[in-house]
Each structure stands twice: as C-alpha cells, then as structure tokens.
Short mmCIF file of C-alpha atoms and ligand atoms in Angstrom, two decimals:
data_model
loop_
_atom_site.label_atom_id
_atom_site.label_comp_id
_atom_site.label_asym_id
_atom_site.label_seq_id
_atom_site.Cartn_x
_atom_site.Cartn_y
_atom_site.Cartn_z
CA MET A 1 -8.77 165.93 100.40
CA ARG A 2 -9.22 163.27 97.81
CA ILE A 3 -11.66 163.32 95.07
CA GLN A 4 -13.34 160.21 93.56
CA ARG A 5 -15.22 161.05 90.28
CA LEU A 6 -18.85 159.62 90.09
CA HIS A 7 -19.63 160.28 86.35
CA PRO A 8 -17.59 161.70 83.44
CA ASP A 9 -19.97 164.69 83.35
CA PHE A 10 -20.04 165.62 87.14
CA GLY A 11 -20.15 164.43 90.67
CA ALA A 12 -17.33 163.73 93.13
CA GLU A 13 -17.15 161.65 96.40
CA ILE A 14 -15.05 163.60 98.88
CA HIS A 15 -12.55 161.60 101.15
CA GLY A 16 -10.37 163.19 103.91
CA ILE A 17 -12.58 166.23 104.61
CA GLY A 18 -15.90 165.78 106.53
CA LEU A 19 -18.64 168.14 107.14
CA ILE A 20 -17.44 169.08 110.69
CA ASP A 21 -13.84 169.54 109.27
CA ALA A 22 -15.33 172.02 106.49
CA ALA A 23 -17.49 173.78 108.97
CA SER A 24 -14.70 174.47 111.33
CA ASP A 25 -11.64 175.09 109.19
CA ALA A 26 -11.45 177.77 106.59
CA GLY A 27 -8.79 175.91 104.49
CA ALA A 28 -10.80 172.74 104.46
CA PHE A 29 -14.00 174.76 103.42
CA ALA A 30 -12.19 176.41 100.56
CA GLN A 31 -11.20 173.01 99.09
CA VAL A 32 -14.93 171.73 99.33
CA ARG A 33 -16.19 174.93 97.97
CA ALA A 34 -13.92 174.56 94.93
CA ALA A 35 -15.07 171.13 94.46
CA PHE A 36 -18.68 172.17 94.62
CA GLU A 37 -18.26 174.81 91.85
CA GLU A 38 -16.30 172.24 89.76
CA TYR A 39 -18.31 169.01 90.23
CA SER A 40 -21.93 170.17 91.08
CA VAL A 41 -22.78 167.05 93.16
CA LEU A 42 -20.59 166.15 96.23
CA VAL A 43 -21.06 162.91 98.29
CA TRP A 44 -19.73 162.10 101.74
CA ARG A 45 -20.19 158.71 103.43
CA ASP A 46 -20.33 157.96 107.14
CA GLN A 47 -20.80 161.49 108.49
CA PRO A 48 -21.85 161.97 112.29
CA ILE A 49 -24.54 164.07 111.06
CA THR A 50 -26.87 166.21 113.33
CA ASP A 51 -29.32 168.94 112.40
CA ASP A 52 -26.79 171.48 113.79
CA VAL A 53 -23.76 170.15 112.02
CA GLN A 54 -25.96 170.07 108.73
CA ALA A 55 -26.88 173.80 109.24
CA VAL A 56 -23.46 175.09 110.16
CA PHE A 57 -21.85 173.49 107.23
CA SER A 58 -24.60 174.60 104.81
CA ARG A 59 -24.46 178.21 106.17
CA GLY A 60 -20.79 178.40 105.00
CA PHE A 61 -22.18 178.58 101.37
CA GLY A 62 -24.80 181.29 101.95
CA PRO A 63 -27.91 182.15 103.76
CA LEU A 64 -30.26 179.30 104.66
CA GLU A 65 -33.77 179.14 103.29
CA LEU A 66 -36.68 178.77 105.69
CA VAL A 67 -38.88 175.87 104.90
CA LYS A 68 -42.04 177.20 103.17
CA VAL A 69 -45.55 176.85 104.34
CA GLY A 70 -47.25 173.46 103.79
CA SER A 71 -44.03 171.43 104.08
CA ALA A 72 -42.85 169.49 107.16
CA GLY A 73 -40.41 171.68 109.05
CA HIS A 74 -42.09 174.94 107.95
CA GLY A 75 -40.53 178.06 109.32
CA THR A 76 -37.20 176.14 110.28
CA PHE A 77 -34.02 175.48 108.34
CA TYR A 78 -34.78 171.76 108.03
CA SER A 79 -37.12 170.26 105.37
CA ARG A 80 -38.05 166.91 106.80
CA MET A 81 -39.07 164.45 104.21
CA SER A 82 -40.19 161.19 106.02
CA ASN A 83 -42.87 158.64 105.99
CA ILE A 84 -42.43 157.76 109.51
CA GLY A 85 -45.32 158.88 111.89
CA PRO A 86 -45.10 159.94 115.44
CA ASP A 87 -45.54 156.43 116.58
CA GLY A 88 -42.44 155.37 114.65
CA LYS A 89 -44.40 153.39 112.18
CA ILE A 90 -45.16 154.04 108.49
CA VAL A 91 -47.74 156.91 107.87
CA PRO A 92 -51.12 155.85 106.55
CA PRO A 93 -51.55 155.90 102.60
CA SER A 94 -53.56 159.17 102.68
CA ASP A 95 -50.61 161.16 104.30
CA LYS A 96 -49.56 164.08 102.25
CA ALA A 97 -45.83 163.04 102.78
CA LEU A 98 -46.37 160.28 100.25
CA LEU A 99 -47.75 162.69 97.55
CA ILE A 100 -44.76 164.85 98.31
CA ALA A 101 -42.43 161.90 97.80
CA ARG A 102 -44.13 161.30 94.51
CA ALA A 103 -43.71 164.74 93.34
CA ASN A 104 -39.98 164.53 94.23
CA GLN A 105 -39.85 161.88 91.60
CA LEU A 106 -40.23 164.43 88.92
CA TRP A 107 -36.90 165.81 87.52
CA HIS A 108 -36.40 169.18 89.20
CA THR A 109 -34.17 171.69 90.72
CA ASP A 110 -34.96 172.95 94.33
CA SER A 111 -36.87 176.08 94.83
CA SER A 112 -36.73 177.37 91.30
CA PHE A 113 -40.32 178.49 91.95
CA LYS A 114 -39.48 180.69 94.83
CA LYS A 115 -38.95 184.38 94.96
CA VAL A 116 -35.40 183.91 95.67
CA PRO A 117 -33.92 180.49 93.94
CA ALA A 118 -31.55 178.24 95.67
CA VAL A 119 -27.94 177.94 94.93
CA ALA A 120 -27.49 174.61 96.69
CA SER A 121 -29.06 171.84 98.72
CA VAL A 122 -27.60 169.54 101.41
CA LEU A 123 -29.36 166.26 102.05
CA SER A 124 -28.75 163.90 104.68
CA ALA A 125 -29.86 160.37 104.96
CA ARG A 126 -31.34 159.47 108.48
CA VAL A 127 -33.42 156.30 107.89
CA ILE A 128 -32.94 154.58 104.46
CA PRO A 129 -34.83 151.51 102.90
CA GLU A 130 -32.76 148.50 102.04
CA GLN A 131 -33.74 148.79 98.39
CA GLY A 132 -34.79 151.54 95.98
CA GLY A 133 -35.14 155.27 97.09
CA GLU A 134 -32.03 156.43 95.31
CA THR A 135 -31.63 159.96 94.41
CA GLU A 136 -30.88 160.49 90.53
CA PHE A 137 -28.90 163.46 89.26
CA THR A 138 -27.90 164.99 85.90
CA SER A 139 -25.73 167.94 84.94
CA THR A 140 -27.69 170.73 83.20
CA ARG A 141 -24.17 172.30 82.56
CA ALA A 142 -23.16 169.26 80.53
CA ALA A 143 -26.54 169.31 78.86
CA TRP A 144 -26.12 173.06 77.82
CA GLU A 145 -22.67 172.18 76.45
CA ARG A 146 -24.01 169.41 74.42
CA LEU A 147 -26.55 171.65 72.65
CA ARG A 148 -25.72 172.92 69.12
CA PRO A 149 -24.46 176.54 69.09
CA SER A 150 -27.54 177.55 67.05
CA GLU A 151 -29.61 176.17 69.85
CA GLN A 152 -27.50 177.88 72.63
CA ALA A 153 -27.99 181.29 70.79
CA GLN A 154 -31.81 180.79 70.83
CA LEU A 155 -32.09 179.67 74.39
CA ARG A 156 -29.40 181.69 76.23
CA ASP A 157 -31.64 184.68 77.11
CA ALA A 158 -35.04 182.99 77.00
CA VAL A 159 -37.31 183.26 80.03
CA ALA A 160 -39.27 180.40 81.53
CA ILE A 161 -42.23 180.61 84.02
CA HIS A 162 -41.84 178.59 87.08
CA SER A 163 -44.60 177.76 89.49
CA TYR A 164 -44.89 175.13 92.21
CA ALA A 165 -48.41 174.31 91.06
CA THR A 166 -47.07 173.29 87.61
CA SER A 167 -45.29 170.27 89.05
CA ARG A 168 -47.86 169.53 91.93
CA ASN A 169 -50.56 169.45 89.30
CA GLN A 170 -48.80 166.64 87.48
CA ILE A 171 -49.18 164.51 90.76
CA ASP A 172 -52.64 165.69 92.36
CA PRO A 173 -54.16 169.15 91.44
CA THR A 174 -55.69 169.23 94.98
CA MET A 175 -52.39 168.67 96.91
CA MET A 176 -51.62 172.33 97.37
CA THR A 177 -53.19 174.11 100.33
CA PRO A 178 -54.70 177.57 99.81
CA GLU A 179 -51.74 179.11 101.73
CA GLU A 180 -49.33 177.48 99.40
CA HIS A 181 -51.29 178.88 96.39
CA ALA A 182 -51.29 182.37 97.87
CA SER A 183 -47.79 182.33 98.99
CA LEU A 184 -46.29 180.88 95.78
CA PRO A 185 -47.18 182.95 92.66
CA PRO A 186 -45.53 182.16 89.32
CA VAL A 187 -42.06 183.52 88.81
CA ARG A 188 -40.01 184.45 85.72
CA ARG A 189 -36.49 182.81 85.55
CA ARG A 190 -33.87 182.90 82.72
CA LEU A 191 -33.47 179.48 81.13
CA THR A 192 -29.72 179.46 81.57
CA TRP A 193 -27.48 180.41 84.53
CA CYS A 194 -23.86 181.33 84.49
CA ASN A 195 -21.72 180.37 87.32
CA PRO A 196 -19.58 183.42 88.16
CA VAL A 197 -16.60 181.41 89.67
CA ASN A 198 -15.95 179.67 86.46
CA GLY A 199 -17.98 181.35 83.75
CA ARG A 200 -19.77 178.02 82.76
CA ARG A 201 -23.37 178.20 81.79
CA SER A 202 -26.09 175.65 82.65
CA LEU A 203 -29.78 175.12 81.51
CA TYR A 204 -31.96 176.20 84.29
CA LEU A 205 -34.87 173.81 84.07
CA ALA A 206 -37.32 171.95 86.45
CA SER A 207 -40.65 170.14 86.38
CA HIS A 208 -41.73 173.42 87.97
CA ALA A 209 -41.23 175.23 84.68
CA GLY A 210 -44.41 175.32 82.42
CA GLY A 211 -43.96 177.97 79.65
CA ILE A 212 -41.60 180.13 77.82
CA GLU A 213 -42.09 183.94 77.60
CA GLY A 214 -42.96 184.95 74.14
CA MET A 215 -44.11 181.54 72.83
CA GLY A 216 -47.38 180.01 72.69
CA GLU A 217 -48.46 177.63 75.44
CA ARG A 218 -48.09 174.50 73.39
CA GLU A 219 -44.79 175.57 71.71
CA GLY A 220 -43.31 176.59 75.17
CA ALA A 221 -44.26 173.32 76.64
CA GLU A 222 -42.79 171.30 73.62
CA LEU A 223 -39.55 173.17 73.93
CA LEU A 224 -39.39 172.50 77.71
CA ALA A 225 -40.18 168.80 77.28
CA TYR A 226 -37.39 168.58 74.53
CA LEU A 227 -34.87 170.24 76.93
CA MET A 228 -35.88 168.08 79.91
CA ALA A 229 -35.56 164.84 77.77
CA HIS A 230 -32.11 166.15 76.37
CA ALA A 231 -30.91 167.00 79.96
CA THR A 232 -32.03 163.45 81.33
CA GLU A 233 -30.76 161.06 78.82
CA PRO A 234 -29.96 158.01 80.89
CA ALA A 235 -26.23 157.86 79.92
CA HIS A 236 -25.85 161.20 81.47
CA THR A 237 -27.43 160.58 84.91
CA TYR A 238 -25.81 159.22 88.13
CA ALA A 239 -28.10 157.72 90.86
CA HIS A 240 -26.98 157.88 94.33
CA SER A 241 -27.65 154.66 96.42
CA TRP A 242 -28.24 155.91 100.01
CA LYS A 243 -26.67 154.63 103.14
CA PRO A 244 -27.47 156.12 106.67
CA GLY A 245 -24.85 158.66 107.38
CA ASP A 246 -24.52 159.71 103.69
CA VAL A 247 -24.68 163.41 102.85
CA VAL A 248 -25.14 164.62 99.33
CA MET A 249 -24.79 168.22 98.22
CA TRP A 250 -25.84 169.68 94.93
CA ASP A 251 -25.76 172.80 92.97
CA ASN A 252 -29.24 173.81 91.82
CA ARG A 253 -27.87 176.14 89.11
CA ALA A 254 -26.25 173.12 87.41
CA THR A 255 -28.16 170.05 88.04
CA MET A 256 -31.54 168.39 88.11
CA HIS A 257 -32.51 165.64 90.33
CA ARG A 258 -35.32 163.21 91.08
CA GLY A 259 -36.20 160.57 93.72
CA LYS A 260 -36.64 156.93 92.76
CA PRO A 261 -39.60 154.86 94.32
CA TRP A 262 -39.05 152.44 97.01
CA GLY A 263 -41.24 149.49 98.60
CA PRO A 264 -44.30 150.94 100.25
CA ALA A 265 -43.65 149.27 103.53
CA GLN A 266 -40.12 150.66 103.79
CA LEU A 267 -39.21 153.50 106.19
CA ARG A 268 -37.35 156.46 104.80
CA SER A 269 -36.39 159.76 106.54
CA ILE A 270 -34.15 162.45 104.96
CA VAL A 271 -33.34 166.13 106.07
CA ARG A 272 -32.45 168.85 103.59
CA THR A 273 -31.11 172.21 104.21
CA THR A 274 -31.24 174.65 101.25
CA ILE A 275 -29.07 177.56 100.60
CA SER A 276 -30.51 180.97 98.95
CA ALA A 277 -28.70 182.20 95.89
CA THR A 278 -27.14 185.66 96.37
CA GLU A 279 -25.14 188.07 94.09
CA GLU A 280 -21.97 185.85 94.92
CA HIS A 281 -23.59 182.91 93.13
CA GLY A 282 -24.67 184.96 90.18
CA VAL A 283 -28.45 185.21 91.02
CA ARG A 284 -28.87 188.22 89.02
CA ASP A 285 -28.28 186.12 85.86
CA VAL A 286 -31.55 184.26 86.30
CA LEU A 287 -33.85 187.11 87.59
CA PRO A 288 -35.08 189.06 84.66
CA GLU A 289 -36.83 191.62 86.91
CA LEU A 290 -33.40 192.76 87.91
CA TRP A 291 -32.34 193.30 84.19
CA ASP A 292 -35.52 195.19 83.56
CA GLN A 293 -34.63 197.51 86.42
CA ARG A 294 -31.17 197.95 85.37
CA ALA A 295 -32.40 198.82 81.79
CA ALA A 296 -34.87 201.34 83.04
CA ALA A 297 -32.31 203.04 85.37
C1 OGA B 301 -34.91 166.69 97.81
C2 OGA B 301 -35.33 165.64 96.76
C3 OGA B 301 -35.48 163.26 96.34
C4 OGA B 301 -35.37 162.20 97.11
O1 OGA B 301 -34.57 166.41 98.83
O2 OGA B 301 -34.88 167.82 97.26
O3 OGA B 301 -35.91 166.01 95.69
O4 OGA B 301 -34.66 161.06 96.65
N1 OGA B 301 -35.27 164.45 97.14
O5 OGA B 301 -36.04 161.97 98.19
MN1 MN B 302 -35.50 168.24 95.49
#
C-alpha cells in the first residue's frame, strides 16, 4: 500500500489496496484500518464500486447504520443522495432532495444527532457533475490541537446538545416530517472525542449542535460559532473533487465536512454507507449518559 498525503493536517489517497482487496484480505484491511485511524480521510480512485462492495467493505469497521426515516434509502444500508428522478432526468426544483443537498452544505459530522453516533462514513461517486459539487473536509483533531491549553481545559468535558432540527432549521424550518421530529429528539454529546487507538482527542462539532449544557443560549451558541470558525479556517480544509468511481471514507470523530454547490442543471448521485460507533471506537467518551450511569453505580 502506498499513501499520498492530501493536506498537512490530515487526509491520504490510498494506492495499491482497493476496497475489494481490503474486504477480502485481513492483512490488507489492517493496513487500511491503520491509515483510517491516522489520516481521518481516505480517498480511492477508480473503484469498481457496487452497493454490495461498499457495504461489505464498510462492515469491516463496525455495524452499519440503517438509513433514518425521511431520507432516500430509509431502512436500508444505503443513503442515496441524488437529484436524478425515476425518468433519469433532474428532479423538479420543489423536490426535497435539493433541500437535503443544501443542508449538506453546512459544516457537519454525520449522525451526531442520532442516539448512537457514527464512527465513519463511506461515500461513493456514481454520477458526478463536470464542475462544482466538491466535498470539503477539515480535521477537528488538528483544530483541537491548535487550541490553547487553557481553552482545552475549559472545553474537554463540556457537553453540547445536538439535534437534527438545529441544522435543518437553518435551511427550511418546514423540511422535517412529523416522523422525523418524533424519531429524532435532541441528544447530549461531549464536545470532544478521544480515539482509543492513538489517544488523540478531537473537537466533536457539527451544524447539528445548538447549545452547550450549563451555558446560556446565546453564550453557548457563540462558543459553538467560535469553534466552528476555528475548525474550518480555509488554510486547514481539503476539498475533494469527485470523479465517477471515487470512494472517500472519513472519521466522523475527527473531521467535519460539507458539500459545495454545483450547477442546477447538472446530475449528481452519490451513495453513503455509515458505520455506527461502538466501544471499540471509544463511543463511551462522547455519551454523557453512560458516565452518569457509571458514577451512580
Ligand atoms: C454526506 C455529505 C456532502 C456532499 O454524504 O454525508 O454530507 O458533497 N455529502 O454531497
Ligand atoms: Mn454528511
């Protein structure tokens, strides 16, 4: 396996081991797994990707999430983000897929609002516009390491409130269905997450985060805005320009990402599989409910 660095902070393009190799050979998988823990964003080009290949590869990292209610692919492993209608043409301007694409243009980490957060996402390009539609990443591990020690001490054990509604309301307060509202109550998440493999801590932030426990509404929102701006300074981001056949995998514990716009007449179809965080990924670190139980026991 050969690694090509993508940014001084994070990111690696992988050569010599493809998704099928990693899915079928334990030694190859171990190398990819180590690169994932180290570099946070992995890129492959020219993969013979199918839904099955993507799911089997992803499953090596942990249990797969089922797509939530209200999203295309609900109840399956495959989150389908596409502006292509059943007739092969672009969906009408009123289609919810276009609002979802806009919401994906807010800096976020996937599934921070779910009862069980996600350790990683694997995204494959199926149909890609000629121009635009990049996905931009930043390392929240590097962002944490750039903070002053006094800031780190203040933030390390803080708890943020994450809710899907917080990010959707920034786009269109009517875009969530009643089923989405009912199934996605706000959750408490520690503001930092420590990777148990290398002991490195990251800020755990997203546009889904709306407040900080124990702070006033305005004070909490201001702190989150400061940290989001700190984490996403342009010098610290990497934008992936997609080609069909590309696969990008990222660590939701240690990165944020956002989509970039593309021309309204251009077709784009991508498929994401998402891996739930378990004890092995240090999930306990971000779930204050589990600390409370341990303290009470
Ligand atoms: C995602 C996502 C952004 C994009 O797949 O989780 O946020 O560029 N995608 O489509
Ligand atoms: Mn996303």
